[in-house]
Coordinates of C-alpha atoms in Angstrom, one line a residue:
Chain I
M1 CA 38.7 -17.7 -8.5
K2 CA 40.4 -16.8 -5.4
N3 CA 41.5 -13.5 -6.7
A4 CA 38.1 -12.7 -7.5
L5 CA 36.6 -13.4 -4.4
K6 CA 39.4 -11.2 -2.8
K7 CA 38.9 -8.4 -5.1
N8 CA 35.1 -8.6 -4.6
F9 CA 34.9 -9.4 -0.7
F10 CA 33.6 -5.8 0.2
P11 CA 30.9 -5.6 -2.4
I12 CA 29.9 -9.2 -1.7
A13 CA 30.0 -8.8 2.1
L14 CA 27.5 -6.0 1.5
I15 CA 25.1 -7.6 -0.4
L16 CA 25.1 -11.0 0.9
P17 CA 22.7 -10.1 3.8
S18 CA 20.2 -8.5 1.0
V19 CA 20.6 -11.8 -1.0
I20 CA 20.0 -14.1 2.1
L21 CA 16.8 -12.1 3.1
I22 CA 15.4 -11.9 -0.2
G23 CA 16.3 -15.6 -0.9
T24 CA 14.6 -17.1 2.1
L25 CA 11.7 -14.2 2.6
T26 CA 10.5 -14.1 -1.0
I27 CA 12.2 -16.6 -3.5
F28 CA 12.0 -19.8 -1.2
P29 CA 8.2 -19.0 -0.3
I30 CA 7.1 -18.6 -3.7
F31 CA 9.0 -22.0 -4.6
Y32 CA 7.5 -23.8 -1.6
N33 CA 3.9 -22.3 -2.9
V34 CA 4.4 -24.1 -6.1
Y35 CA 5.6 -27.3 -4.4
L36 CA 2.4 -26.6 -1.5
S37 CA 0.0 -26.6 -4.9
F38 CA 0.9 -30.2 -5.9
Y39 CA -0.6 -31.6 -2.6
Q40 CA -3.8 -31.6 -1.1
K41 CA -2.8 -30.4 2.2
H42 CA -4.7 -29.5 5.2
A43 CA -4.1 -26.1 6.8
F44 CA -3.7 -27.3 10.4
L45 CA -3.1 -30.9 10.7
N46 CA 0.2 -32.6 9.0
V47 CA -1.9 -34.1 6.9
Q48 CA -1.3 -34.5 2.7
K49 CA -1.7 -36.1 -0.2
F50 CA 0.3 -35.7 -3.3
V51 CA -1.9 -35.1 -6.4
L52 CA 0.0 -33.6 -8.6
F53 CA -2.1 -31.4 -11.2
S54 CA -5.4 -32.1 -9.5
N55 CA -5.8 -28.7 -7.8
Y56 CA -5.0 -26.8 -10.8
T57 CA -7.5 -28.9 -12.9
S58 CA -10.3 -28.6 -10.7
L59 CA -10.0 -24.8 -10.9
L60 CA -10.8 -24.9 -14.6
S61 CA -14.2 -26.6 -13.5
D62 CA -14.6 -24.2 -10.6
A63 CA -17.4 -21.8 -10.9
E64 CA -16.4 -19.8 -7.9
F65 CA -12.9 -19.4 -9.3
W66 CA -14.4 -18.0 -12.7
D67 CA -16.1 -15.7 -10.4
S68 CA -13.8 -14.5 -8.4
F69 CA -11.5 -14.2 -11.4
K70 CA -14.3 -11.9 -13.3
N71 CA -14.9 -9.9 -10.1
G72 CA -11.2 -9.2 -10.0
I73 CA -11.2 -7.9 -13.3
I74 CA -14.2 -5.6 -13.0
Y75 CA -12.8 -4.3 -9.5
S76 CA -9.1 -3.7 -10.9
L77 CA -10.1 -2.1 -14.1
S78 CA -13.0 0.2 -12.7
T79 CA -10.8 1.2 -9.7
I80 CA -7.5 1.9 -11.9
F81 CA -9.6 4.0 -14.3
L82 CA -10.9 5.9 -11.6
Q83 CA -7.7 6.6 -9.5
I84 CA -6.0 7.7 -12.7
A85 CA -8.8 10.1 -13.6
L86 CA -8.8 11.4 -9.8
G87 CA -4.9 11.2 -9.1
L88 CA -4.2 13.1 -12.6
S89 CA -6.2 15.8 -12.0
C90 CA -5.3 16.4 -8.8
A91 CA -1.9 16.4 -9.7
L92 CA -2.4 18.9 -12.6
L93 CA -4.1 21.1 -10.2
L94 CA -1.3 20.8 -7.4
N95 CA 1.2 21.5 -10.0
E96 CA 0.3 24.9 -10.3
K97 CA 2.0 27.8 -8.0
F98 CA -0.6 28.7 -5.3
K99 CA -0.6 29.5 -1.4
G100 CA -0.9 26.5 0.7
R101 CA 0.0 24.2 -2.0
N102 CA 2.1 22.2 0.1
F103 CA -0.6 21.8 2.8
F104 CA -2.8 20.2 0.0
R105 CA -0.1 18.3 -0.9
G106 CA 0.2 16.6 2.3
A107 CA -3.3 16.3 3.2
L108 CA -4.7 14.6 0.0
L109 CA -2.0 11.8 0.5
F110 CA -3.9 10.8 3.7
P111 CA -6.2 8.4 2.9
Y112 CA -3.3 6.0 1.4
L113 CA -1.5 6.4 4.7
I114 CA -4.5 5.2 7.2
P115 CA -4.8 1.5 8.1
T116 CA -7.4 -0.4 5.8
I117 CA -9.3 -1.3 8.7
V118 CA -9.6 2.1 9.9
V119 CA -10.6 3.1 6.3
V120 CA -13.4 0.4 6.1
I121 CA -14.8 1.1 9.6
L122 CA -14.8 4.8 9.1
W123 CA -16.7 4.5 5.2
K124 CA -19.2 1.8 7.0
W125 CA -20.1 4.6 9.3
L126 CA -20.4 7.1 6.6
L127 CA -22.5 5.0 4.5
N128 CA -24.5 3.7 7.2
S129 CA -28.2 3.6 6.1
S130 CA -29.6 5.0 9.2
Y131 CA -27.0 7.1 10.7
G132 CA -24.4 7.9 8.1
L133 CA -23.3 11.3 7.0
I134 CA -23.5 10.4 3.3
R135 CA -27.0 9.5 3.7
Y136 CA -27.8 12.8 5.3
L137 CA -25.4 14.8 2.6
M138 CA -27.6 13.1 -0.2
E139 CA -31.0 14.0 1.4
V140 CA -29.5 17.7 2.0
L141 CA -28.7 18.0 -1.7
H142 CA -31.4 16.2 -2.8
I143 CA -29.8 13.8 -4.8
T144 CA -31.9 10.8 -3.4
S145 CA -35.0 10.7 -1.3
E146 CA -34.6 7.0 -0.2
P147 CA -31.7 6.1 1.7
I148 CA -29.2 4.0 -0.4
V149 CA -28.4 0.6 1.1
W150 CA -24.5 0.6 0.1
F151 CA -24.1 -2.8 1.5
S152 CA -26.6 -4.6 -0.5
E153 CA -26.1 -7.1 -3.1
E154 CA -26.8 -4.7 -6.0
N155 CA -24.7 -2.0 -4.8
I156 CA -21.6 -3.5 -2.8
M157 CA -19.2 -3.6 -5.6
L158 CA -20.0 -0.1 -6.3
T159 CA -19.2 0.6 -2.6
L160 CA -16.1 -1.3 -2.9
I161 CA -14.9 0.5 -6.0
L162 CA -15.6 4.1 -4.4
V163 CA -13.9 3.3 -1.2
S164 CA -10.9 1.9 -2.8
V165 CA -10.2 4.7 -5.1
W166 CA -10.7 6.9 -2.0
Q167 CA -8.1 5.1 -0.6
F168 CA -5.5 4.6 -2.9
F169 CA -5.9 7.7 -5.6
P170 CA -3.3 9.7 -3.4
F171 CA -0.7 6.9 -4.5
V172 CA -1.2 7.9 -8.5
L173 CA -1.4 11.7 -7.5
V174 CA 1.9 11.9 -5.4
T175 CA 3.6 9.9 -8.2
I176 CA 2.2 12.0 -11.1
L177 CA 2.9 15.2 -9.4
A178 CA 6.3 14.4 -8.6
R179 CA 7.1 13.9 -12.3
L180 CA 5.3 16.9 -13.1
Q181 CA 7.6 18.9 -11.2
T182 CA 10.6 17.9 -13.2
I183 CA 9.1 19.2 -16.6
P184 CA 10.9 22.0 -17.4
E185 CA 9.2 25.5 -17.3
E186 CA 10.7 26.5 -20.7
L187 CA 8.6 23.9 -23.0
Y188 CA 5.5 25.6 -21.5
N189 CA 6.9 28.9 -22.2
A190 CA 8.0 28.4 -25.7
A191 CA 4.6 26.9 -26.4
K192 CA 3.0 30.1 -25.1
V193 CA 4.8 32.1 -27.2
D194 CA 3.9 30.3 -30.4
G195 CA 0.3 30.9 -29.3
A196 CA -0.7 27.3 -28.1
S197 CA -3.8 27.2 -25.6
A198 CA -3.6 25.4 -22.5
F199 CA -5.5 22.6 -23.7
S200 CA -2.9 22.2 -26.5
R201 CA -0.1 22.6 -24.2
F202 CA -1.8 19.8 -22.2
I203 CA -1.9 17.4 -25.1
H204 CA 1.2 18.0 -26.6
I205 CA 3.3 18.8 -23.8
T206 CA 2.3 17.3 -20.5
L207 CA 1.0 14.0 -21.9
P208 CA 4.1 12.9 -23.5
Q209 CA 6.0 13.9 -20.7
L210 CA 4.1 11.8 -18.5
K211 CA 3.4 8.9 -20.8
N212 CA 6.1 6.6 -19.0
V213 CA 5.0 7.5 -15.7
L214 CA 1.5 6.8 -16.5
L215 CA 2.2 3.5 -18.2
T216 CA 4.2 2.4 -15.1
I217 CA 1.3 3.6 -12.6
I218 CA -1.2 1.5 -14.6
L219 CA 0.8 -1.6 -14.4
L220 CA 1.7 -1.4 -10.7
R221 CA -1.9 -0.2 -9.6
S222 CA -3.4 -2.9 -11.9
I223 CA -0.8 -5.7 -10.4
W224 CA -1.7 -4.4 -6.5
M225 CA -5.8 -3.9 -7.3
F226 CA -6.1 -7.4 -8.7
T227 CA -3.9 -8.8 -5.7
K228 CA -5.5 -6.8 -3.1
F229 CA -7.2 -8.7 -0.3
D230 CA -7.2 -6.2 2.6
T231 CA -9.9 -3.9 1.5
V232 CA -12.1 -6.1 -0.1
W233 CA -12.1 -8.6 2.7
L234 CA -12.6 -6.4 5.2
L235 CA -15.2 -4.4 3.7
A236 CA -17.6 -7.5 3.4
G237 CA -15.4 -10.6 2.3
S238 CA -16.6 -12.4 5.5
E239 CA -19.9 -11.7 4.9
S240 CA -23.0 -13.3 3.1
I241 CA -22.8 -10.2 0.5
G242 CA -19.0 -11.2 -0.2
K243 CA -19.6 -13.6 -2.9
Y244 CA -20.6 -10.4 -5.0
I245 CA -17.2 -9.0 -4.7
Q246 CA -14.9 -12.0 -3.9
T247 CA -11.9 -11.6 -6.0
L248 CA -9.0 -14.2 -6.4
P249 CA -7.0 -13.2 -3.5
V250 CA -10.2 -13.2 -1.1
Y251 CA -10.9 -16.7 -2.5
T252 CA -7.4 -17.9 -1.9
F253 CA -7.7 -16.6 1.5
R254 CA -11.1 -18.7 2.2
K255 CA -9.9 -21.5 0.6
T256 CA -6.8 -22.0 2.7
F257 CA -7.9 -20.8 6.1
I258 CA -11.7 -21.4 6.1
Y259 CA -12.1 -24.4 4.0
L260 CA -8.5 -25.4 5.5
E261 CA -7.4 -26.7 2.1
A262 CA -3.8 -25.1 1.9
G263 CA -2.7 -27.0 -1.1
A264 CA -5.7 -25.5 -3.1
G265 CA -4.9 -22.1 -1.8
A266 CA -1.5 -22.5 -2.7
A267 CA -2.4 -23.5 -6.5
L268 CA -4.8 -20.8 -6.4
S269 CA -1.8 -18.1 -5.4
V270 CA 0.5 -19.8 -8.2
V271 CA -2.4 -19.0 -10.6
M272 CA -2.7 -15.3 -9.5
L273 CA 1.1 -15.3 -10.0
A274 CA 1.1 -16.7 -13.6
I275 CA -1.6 -14.3 -14.5
L276 CA 0.2 -11.3 -13.2
L277 CA 3.5 -12.3 -14.7
S278 CA 2.1 -12.9 -18.1
G279 CA 0.0 -10.0 -18.0
T280 CA 3.2 -7.6 -17.0
I281 CA 5.2 -9.1 -19.6
I282 CA 2.5 -8.8 -22.6
Y283 CA 2.0 -5.2 -20.8
I284 CA 6.0 -4.2 -21.1
R285 CA 6.2 -5.6 -24.5
A286 CA 3.2 -3.8 -26.1
F287 CA 3.6 -0.3 -24.5
M288 CA 7.2 0.2 -22.9
N289 CA 10.7 0.3 -23.9
K290 CA 12.7 -2.0 -21.8
E291 CA 15.1 0.8 -20.4
D292 CA 11.8 2.8 -19.2
A293 CA 10.4 -0.1 -17.7
L294 CA 13.6 -0.7 -15.5
K295 CA 13.7 2.9 -14.1
Chain A
M1 CA -7.9 39.0 -15.1
K2 CA -7.9 35.8 -17.0
K3 CA -5.1 34.7 -14.4
M4 CA -7.1 35.6 -11.7
V5 CA -10.2 33.5 -12.8
L6 CA -7.9 30.5 -13.8
I7 CA -6.4 30.4 -10.3
S8 CA -9.7 30.9 -8.2
L9 CA -10.9 28.0 -10.4
I10 CA -8.0 25.9 -9.4
V11 CA -8.3 26.9 -5.8
G12 CA -11.8 26.2 -5.8
V13 CA -11.5 22.6 -7.3
S14 CA -8.5 22.0 -5.3
I15 CA -10.8 22.9 -2.2
V16 CA -13.3 20.4 -3.5
F17 CA -10.9 17.5 -3.9
F18 CA -9.6 18.3 -0.3
I19 CA -13.1 18.2 1.4
L20 CA -13.3 15.0 -0.7
A21 CA -10.2 13.4 0.7
M22 CA -10.7 15.1 4.3
L23 CA -14.3 15.1 5.0
P24 CA -14.3 11.6 6.2
L25 CA -11.6 12.0 8.5
G26 CA -12.8 15.2 9.9
W27 CA -16.0 13.4 10.7
M28 CA -14.1 10.8 12.3
L29 CA -12.9 13.3 14.7
I30 CA -16.2 14.9 15.4
T31 CA -17.8 11.5 15.9
S32 CA -15.1 10.2 18.3
L33 CA -15.8 13.4 20.5
K34 CA -19.5 12.8 20.8
G35 CA -21.3 11.0 23.8
S36 CA -23.0 7.6 22.7
K37 CA -26.4 8.9 22.3
E38 CA -25.8 11.7 20.0
I39 CA -23.5 9.8 17.7
L40 CA -26.9 7.6 16.9
Q41 CA -28.7 10.9 16.2
Y42 CA -30.4 11.5 12.7
P43 CA -29.9 13.9 11.3
P44 CA -26.1 14.1 12.3
S45 CA -24.9 17.0 14.4
F46 CA -22.0 18.6 13.1
V47 CA -20.8 20.0 16.2
P48 CA -20.9 17.8 19.2
S49 CA -23.4 19.4 22.1
N50 CA -21.0 18.1 24.3
I51 CA -17.6 17.7 23.6
T52 CA -16.2 14.6 25.2
I53 CA -13.4 12.4 25.7
E54 CA -15.1 9.2 27.0
N55 CA -14.8 7.4 23.7
Y56 CA -11.1 7.5 24.2
L57 CA -11.1 6.7 27.8
N58 CA -13.2 3.9 26.9
L59 CA -11.3 2.8 24.3
F60 CA -8.2 2.1 26.6
K61 CA -10.0 1.1 29.4
E62 CA -12.3 -1.5 28.2
S63 CA -9.8 -2.7 25.6
N64 CA -6.3 -3.6 25.2
F65 CA -5.8 -1.1 22.9
A66 CA -2.7 0.1 24.7
V67 CA -1.1 -3.0 24.1
Y68 CA -2.0 -3.2 20.5
L69 CA -0.4 0.1 20.2
K70 CA 2.8 -1.0 21.7
N71 CA 3.2 -4.2 19.6
S72 CA 2.5 -2.3 16.6
L73 CA 5.2 0.3 17.5
F74 CA 7.6 -2.5 18.3
V75 CA 7.0 -4.5 15.2
A76 CA 7.3 -1.6 12.8
T77 CA 10.2 -0.6 14.6
C78 CA 12.1 -3.5 14.2
V79 CA 11.1 -4.0 10.6
V80 CA 12.5 -0.3 10.1
I81 CA 15.6 -1.0 11.5
I82 CA 16.2 -4.4 9.8
T83 CA 15.1 -3.2 6.4
N84 CA 17.6 0.2 6.8
T85 CA 20.5 -1.4 7.7
I86 CA 20.6 -4.4 5.2
S87 CA 19.4 -2.4 2.2
T88 CA 21.6 0.6 2.7
L89 CA 24.7 -2.0 2.5
G90 CA 23.3 -3.8 -0.1
A91 CA 22.2 -0.6 -2.2
Y92 CA 25.7 0.6 -1.9
S93 CA 27.1 -2.7 -3.3
L94 CA 24.8 -2.6 -6.2
C95 CA 25.4 1.0 -6.9
R96 CA 29.0 1.2 -6.6
F97 CA 30.4 -2.2 -7.8
N98 CA 30.3 -4.4 -10.6
Y99 CA 30.1 -8.0 -10.2
S100 CA 28.4 -11.3 -11.9
G101 CA 24.7 -11.8 -10.3
K102 CA 24.5 -8.1 -10.0
Q103 CA 21.6 -8.0 -12.4
I104 CA 19.8 -10.7 -11.2
I105 CA 19.7 -9.3 -7.8
T106 CA 18.4 -6.0 -9.0
V107 CA 15.6 -7.9 -11.0
T108 CA 14.5 -10.1 -8.3
S109 CA 14.4 -7.1 -5.7
L110 CA 12.0 -5.3 -8.4
L111 CA 9.9 -8.5 -8.6
G112 CA 9.5 -9.1 -5.2
Y113 CA 8.4 -5.3 -4.9
M114 CA 5.4 -6.3 -7.2
I115 CA 4.4 -9.6 -5.8
A116 CA 1.7 -8.7 -3.2
P117 CA 2.0 -10.1 0.3
M118 CA -0.6 -12.7 -1.0
M119 CA 1.8 -14.6 -3.1
I120 CA 3.6 -15.4 -0.1
V121 CA 1.2 -15.4 2.7
I122 CA 0.5 -19.6 2.7
P123 CA 4.0 -20.8 2.6
F124 CA 4.7 -18.3 5.3
Y125 CA 2.1 -19.3 7.5
M126 CA 2.9 -23.2 6.7
V127 CA 6.6 -22.8 7.6
M128 CA 5.8 -20.5 10.7
R129 CA 3.7 -23.3 11.9
F130 CA 6.3 -26.1 11.2
F131 CA 8.7 -24.3 13.6
E132 CA 6.0 -23.5 15.8
V133 CA 6.8 -19.8 16.0
A134 CA 3.7 -18.5 14.2
N135 CA 2.2 -16.9 17.2
T136 CA 5.4 -14.7 18.0
H137 CA 6.2 -11.3 17.0
I138 CA 9.2 -12.6 15.5
A139 CA 7.3 -14.5 12.7
L140 CA 5.4 -11.0 12.2
I141 CA 8.8 -9.1 11.8
L142 CA 10.1 -11.5 9.3
A143 CA 7.1 -11.4 7.5
H144 CA 6.8 -7.7 7.3
T145 CA 10.4 -7.8 6.3
A146 CA 9.7 -10.0 3.1
F147 CA 7.3 -7.6 1.6
C148 CA 9.1 -4.4 2.7
F149 CA 12.7 -5.1 1.9
P150 CA 12.4 -5.3 -2.1
F151 CA 11.1 -2.1 -2.3
A152 CA 13.6 -0.5 0.4
L153 CA 16.8 -1.9 -1.5
W154 CA 14.9 -0.7 -4.7
L155 CA 14.7 2.8 -3.2
M156 CA 17.9 3.1 -1.5
K157 CA 19.7 2.0 -4.4
S158 CA 18.1 5.3 -6.6
Y159 CA 19.3 7.4 -3.6
L160 CA 22.8 6.1 -3.6
A161 CA 22.7 6.6 -7.2
D162 CA 22.4 10.2 -6.6
I163 CA 25.5 10.8 -4.6
P164 CA 28.4 12.2 -6.1
L165 CA 31.2 10.0 -6.7
E166 CA 33.6 12.5 -6.1
L167 CA 33.3 12.3 -2.7
E168 CA 34.1 9.0 -2.3
K169 CA 37.3 9.4 -4.6
A170 CA 38.4 12.2 -2.4
A171 CA 38.0 10.2 0.5
K172 CA 40.1 7.4 -1.0
V173 CA 42.9 10.0 -2.1
D174 CA 42.9 11.0 1.6
G175 CA 44.0 7.3 2.6
A176 CA 40.5 5.8 3.6
N177 CA 39.5 2.2 3.0
Q178 CA 36.4 0.8 1.6
W179 CA 34.8 0.3 5.1
Q180 CA 35.6 4.0 6.3
T181 CA 34.5 5.6 3.0
L182 CA 31.2 3.7 3.5
I183 CA 30.7 4.8 7.1
Y184 CA 32.1 8.1 7.4
V185 CA 31.5 9.5 4.1
V186 CA 28.3 7.9 2.4
L187 CA 26.2 7.3 5.2
P188 CA 26.0 10.5 6.3
L189 CA 24.7 11.6 3.2
C190 CA 21.8 8.9 3.1
T191 CA 19.7 10.6 5.6
P192 CA 17.1 11.4 3.0
G193 CA 17.0 8.1 1.6
I194 CA 17.2 6.6 5.1
T195 CA 14.2 8.7 6.0
A196 CA 12.1 7.8 3.2
V197 CA 12.7 4.2 3.3
S198 CA 11.8 4.1 7.4
I199 CA 8.6 6.1 6.5
F200 CA 7.5 3.7 3.6
T201 CA 8.5 0.6 5.6
F202 CA 7.0 1.8 8.8
I203 CA 3.5 2.5 7.3
L204 CA 3.7 -0.8 5.5
S205 CA 4.1 -2.5 8.6
W206 CA 2.0 -0.4 11.0
N207 CA -0.9 -1.0 8.2
D208 CA -0.2 -4.6 7.7
Y209 CA -3.7 -6.8 8.1
V210 CA -2.9 -10.3 6.6
F211 CA 0.1 -11.4 8.1
A212 CA -1.1 -10.2 11.5
R213 CA -4.4 -12.0 11.1
I214 CA -3.2 -15.5 10.1
L215 CA 0.0 -15.5 12.3
I216 CA -0.9 -14.0 15.6
T217 CA -3.7 -15.8 18.0
S218 CA -2.9 -14.5 21.6
D219 CA -4.5 -11.2 22.4
V220 CA -1.7 -9.8 24.0
L221 CA 0.2 -10.0 20.8
K222 CA -2.0 -8.5 18.3
T223 CA -1.3 -5.5 16.3
I224 CA -3.8 -2.4 15.7
P225 CA -5.7 -3.5 12.6
I226 CA -6.3 -6.8 14.4
G227 CA -7.4 -5.3 17.4
I228 CA -9.1 -2.9 15.8
E229 CA -11.2 -5.5 13.7
D230 CA -11.9 -7.6 16.8
I231 CA -13.3 -4.6 18.6
Y232 CA -15.3 -4.0 15.6
N233 CA -16.6 -7.7 15.7
G234 CA -17.3 -7.3 19.2
T235 CA -20.9 -7.9 20.7
V236 CA -22.3 -4.4 20.0
V237 CA -20.8 -1.9 17.3
D238 CA -19.4 0.7 19.7
W239 CA -18.8 3.5 17.0
G240 CA -17.6 6.3 19.1
M241 CA -14.9 4.0 20.4
L242 CA -13.9 2.7 17.0
M243 CA -13.7 6.5 15.7
A244 CA -11.5 7.1 18.6
A245 CA -9.3 4.3 17.6
G246 CA -9.2 5.4 14.2
I247 CA -8.2 8.9 15.3
V248 CA -5.4 7.3 17.7
V249 CA -3.9 5.6 14.9
T250 CA -4.2 8.2 12.4
L251 CA -3.0 11.4 13.9
P252 CA 0.4 10.7 14.5
V253 CA 0.7 9.4 10.9
L254 CA -0.6 12.6 9.7
A255 CA 1.6 14.7 11.9
G256 CA 4.8 12.9 11.1
F257 CA 3.9 13.2 7.5
I258 CA 3.2 16.5 7.1
V259 CA 6.3 17.7 8.9
I260 CA 8.5 15.5 6.6
N261 CA 6.5 16.1 3.6
K262 CA 9.3 17.6 1.7
V263 CA 11.6 14.8 2.0
L264 CA 9.1 12.2 0.9
M265 CA 7.9 14.3 -2.2
K266 CA 11.5 13.9 -3.0
G267 CA 11.8 10.3 -2.3
W268 CA 9.1 9.7 -4.7
G269 CA 10.2 11.6 -7.6
Y270 CA 13.7 11.1 -7.1
S271 CA 14.7 12.0 -10.8
G272 CA 15.7 15.3 -10.0
L273 CA 13.1 17.3 -8.1
K274 CA 12.4 21.3 -8.2
A275 CA 10.1 21.7 -5.3

């Protein structure tokens, strides 16, 4: 034992700070979260009451919980689909050689880099029903005659989806593009020699090469869109129309910091975590080999 | 001929997407340079009749924006330094050595990456309040490190894996011990990795909303996202000022990013990239 420690001193010394960091900042909070969920705890005052599973069982009959869950599913699925569609098309385009390509690549990453608050305020300004640029463009292009109220009950979810897709598609774009760049030119050349059309080359060469990246991206984006708080909350979460887009993270936030029920909020986080973990395991088992998943 | 058509088509569609991504930002810039009366004109003007910087001046005069900028910069820089140091050391250990528990650490860091901030917000808040350090920059720095670090470790590990072993072997042959090999041979080669990790971490910290909102209550400690939100929620919405704030926050990120574009692309597709 002593010998092993001596032999491994260097690597252990190097990894120890990392372990401490992850242990205290990531692992411990998760366990503490579970612990909290068994109590009814006031968010500010030091008042608590041990209730074991009652926070969880009350969720089952909580209409707001199921509504938020449903909204979360709608939100994630729509945004992911659109992000992938947009990201993939842009990546395919930017994979071709042309002048100024590098500039476009940098510029298209832009929406992802701006703080969410700036994204949201910018779009609130663009979509403003009275003064917004979008209203003007739609009128000029004769798309609509009546100004659209983007921040209404009926439209708010659509608005949220569009803003989110704008904000996050660059991530998909860059990831797919990076992978596209590693596909050897020879594969395409050989196919061309054999007379394959561009479409056929896409289906039989590009797509299979992209399979792993796409599967990973879909998984990651699903997790992140389902647990996305900032964009949803800042767009309309704290207003009355917020209830039409309330997702689980927003519900968790409100429960903890507005209703001040920290225990209930903790239970919600644990439920979210459970949904994510089970979803991920099922997804990986169904679609990916273990080695690819760990890349 | 066919190739020409294809290329023009590609450039054309690229331009459309480019407009989609950049038009909002261009509009933000244009609006920020307009006077308050002109901003509320409809139909909106594409070129301001009088280019004015009054929005920028107001931003710094009428609000604590300069303080918010300073705070965000401070917090983000600290997070970058801490994350880089610890993740580089840890990644080297994970990369070059074998010991029990190595696999667990790797998997845990991957899981940590996937678990969004929302999972740890509540316990973080409770613990910080308990120790009465909630309304401090230290709490915020720790919070940001919590969700930046797992990914940083993962990324550094990938970069280090690409560094050829021969260099370290050569150093050992020359009589260097493990520490010397690490510091004098490996670290200088890590520059692309450290750059990529720094950029990711800086952006994540700079843009964080949730932790800053929950932990910070004093105005002088606020970071940019919170500062801007509070300006927005002020008595009257001053669109010009808000657009100016957006530009001030965005332009440095854009400039820095275009400059380091190549390095970042390498980071994102670290598995053998041909630019």
